[in-house]
mmCIF file of C-alpha atoms in Angstrom:
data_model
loop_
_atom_site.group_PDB
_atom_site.id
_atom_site.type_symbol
_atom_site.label_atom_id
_atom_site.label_comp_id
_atom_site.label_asym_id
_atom_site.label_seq_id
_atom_site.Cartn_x
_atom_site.Cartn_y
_atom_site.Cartn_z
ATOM 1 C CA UNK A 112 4.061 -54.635 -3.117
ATOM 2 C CA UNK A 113 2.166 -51.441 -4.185
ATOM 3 C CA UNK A 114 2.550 -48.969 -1.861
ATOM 4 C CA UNK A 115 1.290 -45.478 -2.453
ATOM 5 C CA UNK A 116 3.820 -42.267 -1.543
ATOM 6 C CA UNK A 117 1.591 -40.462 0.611
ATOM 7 C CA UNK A 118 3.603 -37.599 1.210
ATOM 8 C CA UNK A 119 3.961 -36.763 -2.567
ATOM 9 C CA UNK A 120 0.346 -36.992 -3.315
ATOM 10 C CA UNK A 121 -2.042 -33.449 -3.285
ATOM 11 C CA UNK A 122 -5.563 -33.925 -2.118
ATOM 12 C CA UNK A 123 -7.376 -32.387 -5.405
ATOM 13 C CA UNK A 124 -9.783 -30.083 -3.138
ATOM 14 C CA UNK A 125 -6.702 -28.667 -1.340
ATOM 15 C CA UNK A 126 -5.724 -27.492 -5.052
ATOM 16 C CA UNK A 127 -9.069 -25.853 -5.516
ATOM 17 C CA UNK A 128 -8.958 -24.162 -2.151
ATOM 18 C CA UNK A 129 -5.810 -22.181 -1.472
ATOM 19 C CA UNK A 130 -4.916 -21.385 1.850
ATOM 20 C CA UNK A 131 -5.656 -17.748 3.507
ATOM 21 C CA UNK A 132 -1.558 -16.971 3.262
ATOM 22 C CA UNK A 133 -1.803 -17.788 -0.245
ATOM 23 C CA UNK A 134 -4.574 -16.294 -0.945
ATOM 24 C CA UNK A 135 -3.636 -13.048 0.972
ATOM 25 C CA UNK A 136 -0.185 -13.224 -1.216
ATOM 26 C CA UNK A 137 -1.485 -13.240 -4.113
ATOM 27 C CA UNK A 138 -4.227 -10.500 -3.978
ATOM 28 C CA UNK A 139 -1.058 -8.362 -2.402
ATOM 29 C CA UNK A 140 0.910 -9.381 -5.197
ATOM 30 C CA UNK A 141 -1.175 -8.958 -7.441
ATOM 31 C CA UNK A 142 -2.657 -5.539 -6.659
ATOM 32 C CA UNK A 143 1.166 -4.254 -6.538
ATOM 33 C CA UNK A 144 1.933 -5.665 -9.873
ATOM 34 C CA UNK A 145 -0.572 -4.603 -11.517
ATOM 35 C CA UNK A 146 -0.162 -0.833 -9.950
ATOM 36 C CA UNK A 147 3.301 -0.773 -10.571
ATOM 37 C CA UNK A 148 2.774 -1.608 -14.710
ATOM 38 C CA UNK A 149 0.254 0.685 -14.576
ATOM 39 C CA UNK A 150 2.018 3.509 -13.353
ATOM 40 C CA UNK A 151 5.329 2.402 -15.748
ATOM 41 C CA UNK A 152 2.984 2.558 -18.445
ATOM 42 C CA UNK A 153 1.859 5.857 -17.377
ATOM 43 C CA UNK A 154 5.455 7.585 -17.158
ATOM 44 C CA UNK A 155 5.331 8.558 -13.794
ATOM 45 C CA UNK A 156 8.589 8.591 -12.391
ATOM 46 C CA UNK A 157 8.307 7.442 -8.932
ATOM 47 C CA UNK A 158 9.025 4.338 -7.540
ATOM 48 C CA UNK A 159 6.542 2.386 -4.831
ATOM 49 C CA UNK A 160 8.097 3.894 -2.017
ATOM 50 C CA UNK A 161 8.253 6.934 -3.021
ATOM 51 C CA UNK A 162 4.472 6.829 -3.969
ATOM 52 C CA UNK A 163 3.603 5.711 -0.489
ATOM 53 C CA UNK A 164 5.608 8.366 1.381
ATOM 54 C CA UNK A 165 3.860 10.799 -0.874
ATOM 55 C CA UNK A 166 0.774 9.661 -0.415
ATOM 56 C CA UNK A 167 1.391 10.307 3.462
ATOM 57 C CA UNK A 168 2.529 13.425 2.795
ATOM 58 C CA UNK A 169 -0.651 14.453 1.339
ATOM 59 C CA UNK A 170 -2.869 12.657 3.930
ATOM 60 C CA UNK A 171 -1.096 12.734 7.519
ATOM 61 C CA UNK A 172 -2.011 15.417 9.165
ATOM 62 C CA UNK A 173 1.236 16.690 10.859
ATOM 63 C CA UNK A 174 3.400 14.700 8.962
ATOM 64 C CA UNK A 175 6.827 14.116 9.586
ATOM 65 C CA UNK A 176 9.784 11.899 8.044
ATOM 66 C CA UNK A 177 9.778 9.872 11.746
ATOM 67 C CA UNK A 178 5.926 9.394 11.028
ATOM 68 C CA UNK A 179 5.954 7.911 8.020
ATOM 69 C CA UNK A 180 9.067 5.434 8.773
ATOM 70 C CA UNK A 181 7.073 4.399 11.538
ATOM 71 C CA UNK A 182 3.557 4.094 9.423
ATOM 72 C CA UNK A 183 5.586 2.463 6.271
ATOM 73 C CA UNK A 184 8.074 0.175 8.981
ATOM 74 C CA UNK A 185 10.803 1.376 7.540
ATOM 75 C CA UNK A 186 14.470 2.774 8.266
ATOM 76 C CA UNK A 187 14.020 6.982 8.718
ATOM 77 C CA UNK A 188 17.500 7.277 7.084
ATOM 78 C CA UNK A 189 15.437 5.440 4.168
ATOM 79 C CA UNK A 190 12.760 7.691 4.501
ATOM 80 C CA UNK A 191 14.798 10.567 4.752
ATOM 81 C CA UNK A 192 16.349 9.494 1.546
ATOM 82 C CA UNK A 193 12.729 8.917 0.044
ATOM 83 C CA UNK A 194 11.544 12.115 1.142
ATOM 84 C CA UNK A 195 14.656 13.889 -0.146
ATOM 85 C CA UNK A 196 13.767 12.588 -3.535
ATOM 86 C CA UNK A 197 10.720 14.360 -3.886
ATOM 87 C CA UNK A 198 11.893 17.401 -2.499
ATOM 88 C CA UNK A 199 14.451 17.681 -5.216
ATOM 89 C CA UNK A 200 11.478 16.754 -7.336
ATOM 90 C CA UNK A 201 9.175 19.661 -6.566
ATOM 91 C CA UNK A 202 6.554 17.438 -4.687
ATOM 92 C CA UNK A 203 6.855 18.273 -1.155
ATOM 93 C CA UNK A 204 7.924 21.031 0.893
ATOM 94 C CA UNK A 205 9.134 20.875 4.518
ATOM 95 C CA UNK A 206 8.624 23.387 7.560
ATOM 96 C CA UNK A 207 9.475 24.475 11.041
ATOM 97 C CA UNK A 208 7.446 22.134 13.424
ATOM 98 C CA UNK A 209 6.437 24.388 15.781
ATOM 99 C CA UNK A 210 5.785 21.129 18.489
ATOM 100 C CA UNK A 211 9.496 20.240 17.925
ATOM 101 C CA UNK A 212 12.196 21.944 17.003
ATOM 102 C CA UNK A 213 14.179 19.067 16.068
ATOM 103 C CA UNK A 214 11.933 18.216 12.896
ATOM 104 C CA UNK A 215 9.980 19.296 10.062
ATOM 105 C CA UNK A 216 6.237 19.153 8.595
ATOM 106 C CA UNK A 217 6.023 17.920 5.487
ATOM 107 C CA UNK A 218 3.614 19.424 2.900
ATOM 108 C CA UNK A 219 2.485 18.659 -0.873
ATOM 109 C CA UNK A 220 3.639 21.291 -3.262
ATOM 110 C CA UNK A 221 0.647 21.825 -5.988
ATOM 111 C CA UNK A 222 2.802 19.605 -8.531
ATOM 112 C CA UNK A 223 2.839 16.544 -5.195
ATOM 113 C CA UNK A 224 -0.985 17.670 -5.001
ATOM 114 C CA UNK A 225 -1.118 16.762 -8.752
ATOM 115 C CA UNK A 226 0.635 14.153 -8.710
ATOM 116 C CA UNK A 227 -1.472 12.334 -6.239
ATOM 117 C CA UNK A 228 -4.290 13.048 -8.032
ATOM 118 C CA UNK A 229 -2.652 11.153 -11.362
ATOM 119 C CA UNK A 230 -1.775 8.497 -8.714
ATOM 120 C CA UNK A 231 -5.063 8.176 -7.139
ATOM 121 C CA UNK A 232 -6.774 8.229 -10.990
ATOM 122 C CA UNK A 233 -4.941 4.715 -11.542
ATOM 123 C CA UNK A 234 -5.521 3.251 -8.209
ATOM 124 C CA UNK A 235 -8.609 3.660 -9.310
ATOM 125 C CA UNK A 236 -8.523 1.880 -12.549
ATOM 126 C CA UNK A 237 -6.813 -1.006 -10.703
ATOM 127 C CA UNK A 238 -9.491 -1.259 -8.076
ATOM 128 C CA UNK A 239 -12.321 -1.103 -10.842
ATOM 129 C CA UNK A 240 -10.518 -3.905 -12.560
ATOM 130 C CA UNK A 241 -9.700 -5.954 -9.681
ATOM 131 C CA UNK A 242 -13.150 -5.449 -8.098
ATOM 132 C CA UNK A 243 -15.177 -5.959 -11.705
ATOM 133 C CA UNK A 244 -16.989 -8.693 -10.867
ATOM 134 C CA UNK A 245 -17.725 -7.870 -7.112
ATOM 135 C CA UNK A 246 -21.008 -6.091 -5.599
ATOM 136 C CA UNK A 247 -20.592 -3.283 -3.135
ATOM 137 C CA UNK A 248 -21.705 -5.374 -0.595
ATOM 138 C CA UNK A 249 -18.462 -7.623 -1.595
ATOM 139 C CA UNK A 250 -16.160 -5.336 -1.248
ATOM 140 C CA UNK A 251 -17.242 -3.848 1.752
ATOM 141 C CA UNK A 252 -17.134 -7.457 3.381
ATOM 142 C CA UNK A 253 -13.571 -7.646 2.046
ATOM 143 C CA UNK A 254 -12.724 -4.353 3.585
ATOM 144 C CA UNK A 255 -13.951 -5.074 6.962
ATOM 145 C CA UNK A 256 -12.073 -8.633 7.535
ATOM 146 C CA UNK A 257 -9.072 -7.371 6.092
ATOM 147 C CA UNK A 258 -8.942 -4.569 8.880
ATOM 148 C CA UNK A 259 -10.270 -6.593 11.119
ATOM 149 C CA UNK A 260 -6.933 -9.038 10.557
ATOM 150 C CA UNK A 261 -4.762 -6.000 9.838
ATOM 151 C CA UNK A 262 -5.933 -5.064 13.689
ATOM 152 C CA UNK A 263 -5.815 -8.240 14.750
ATOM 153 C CA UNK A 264 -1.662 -7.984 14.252
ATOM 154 C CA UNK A 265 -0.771 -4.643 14.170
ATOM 155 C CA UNK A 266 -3.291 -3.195 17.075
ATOM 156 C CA UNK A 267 -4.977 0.188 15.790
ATOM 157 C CA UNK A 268 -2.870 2.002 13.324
ATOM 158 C CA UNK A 269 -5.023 3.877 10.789
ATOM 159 C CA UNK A 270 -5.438 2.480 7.292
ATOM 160 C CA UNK A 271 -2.532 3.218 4.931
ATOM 161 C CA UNK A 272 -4.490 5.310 2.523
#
């Protein structure tokens, strides 16, 4: 009797086509790999984390260490860790908040102000590369369905920049 294992055989256009997860997955991982080489290769010393709390330093407009745990999903004690970092690293400064006592405004220094600039200069490298091939048009589409799914779960939080 030849009977065929069906549950061990892949449908050859489901290998051409990935699925939207996968596909999702691998333009994330991707796009983080490649950033994080690039900025080994570039000697800056910061971590991913510690880039993206920086980066909200510089762009949140009343920024706080609460604000960015809740933008980045973390822990704050995390944060607060993260954040400490930098501050020993002459990148940010913190403040009195004047709308609550109880925390602190966080503010680039000119070397976090360079810094993101440096950052920002290989983001772009990475985007030209990834987007090399792609019109404008392209890229715009791809912008506007992935907020449109980023709203679609998360509601309306503002882009993470």
């Amino acid at each position: 009797c030849n009977m065929v294992d069906t549950v061990n055989v892949i449908e050859p256009a489901r290998m051409q086509r990935p699925s939207l997860s996968h596909a999702l997955q691998q333009v994330a991982h991707a796009y983080r790999g490649h950033m994080a080489q690039t900025i080994r290769e570039a000697d800056l010393p910061l971590p991913g984390t510690h880039v993206r709390a920086l980066k909200a330093v510089c762009y949140m407009e009343g920024c706080t260490a609460q604000r960015i745990a809740q933008r980045m999903r973390r822990d704050k004690a995390q944060i607060t860790r993260v954040l400490n970092d930098l501050l020993d690293s002459g990148l940010i400064l913190k403040a009195c908040n004047p709308a609550d006592k109880r925390s602190q405004i966080l503010h680039p220094t000119s070397a976090g102000e360079m810094m993101m600039q440096r950052i920002q200069a290989l983001e772009q490298q990475t985007l030209t590369r990834m987007t090399r091939d792609l019109t404008q048009e392209e890229v715009e589409h791809f912008i506007r369905i992935a907020w449109h799914m980023t709203q679609n779960l998360e509601g309306d939080l503002p882009p993470d920049n």
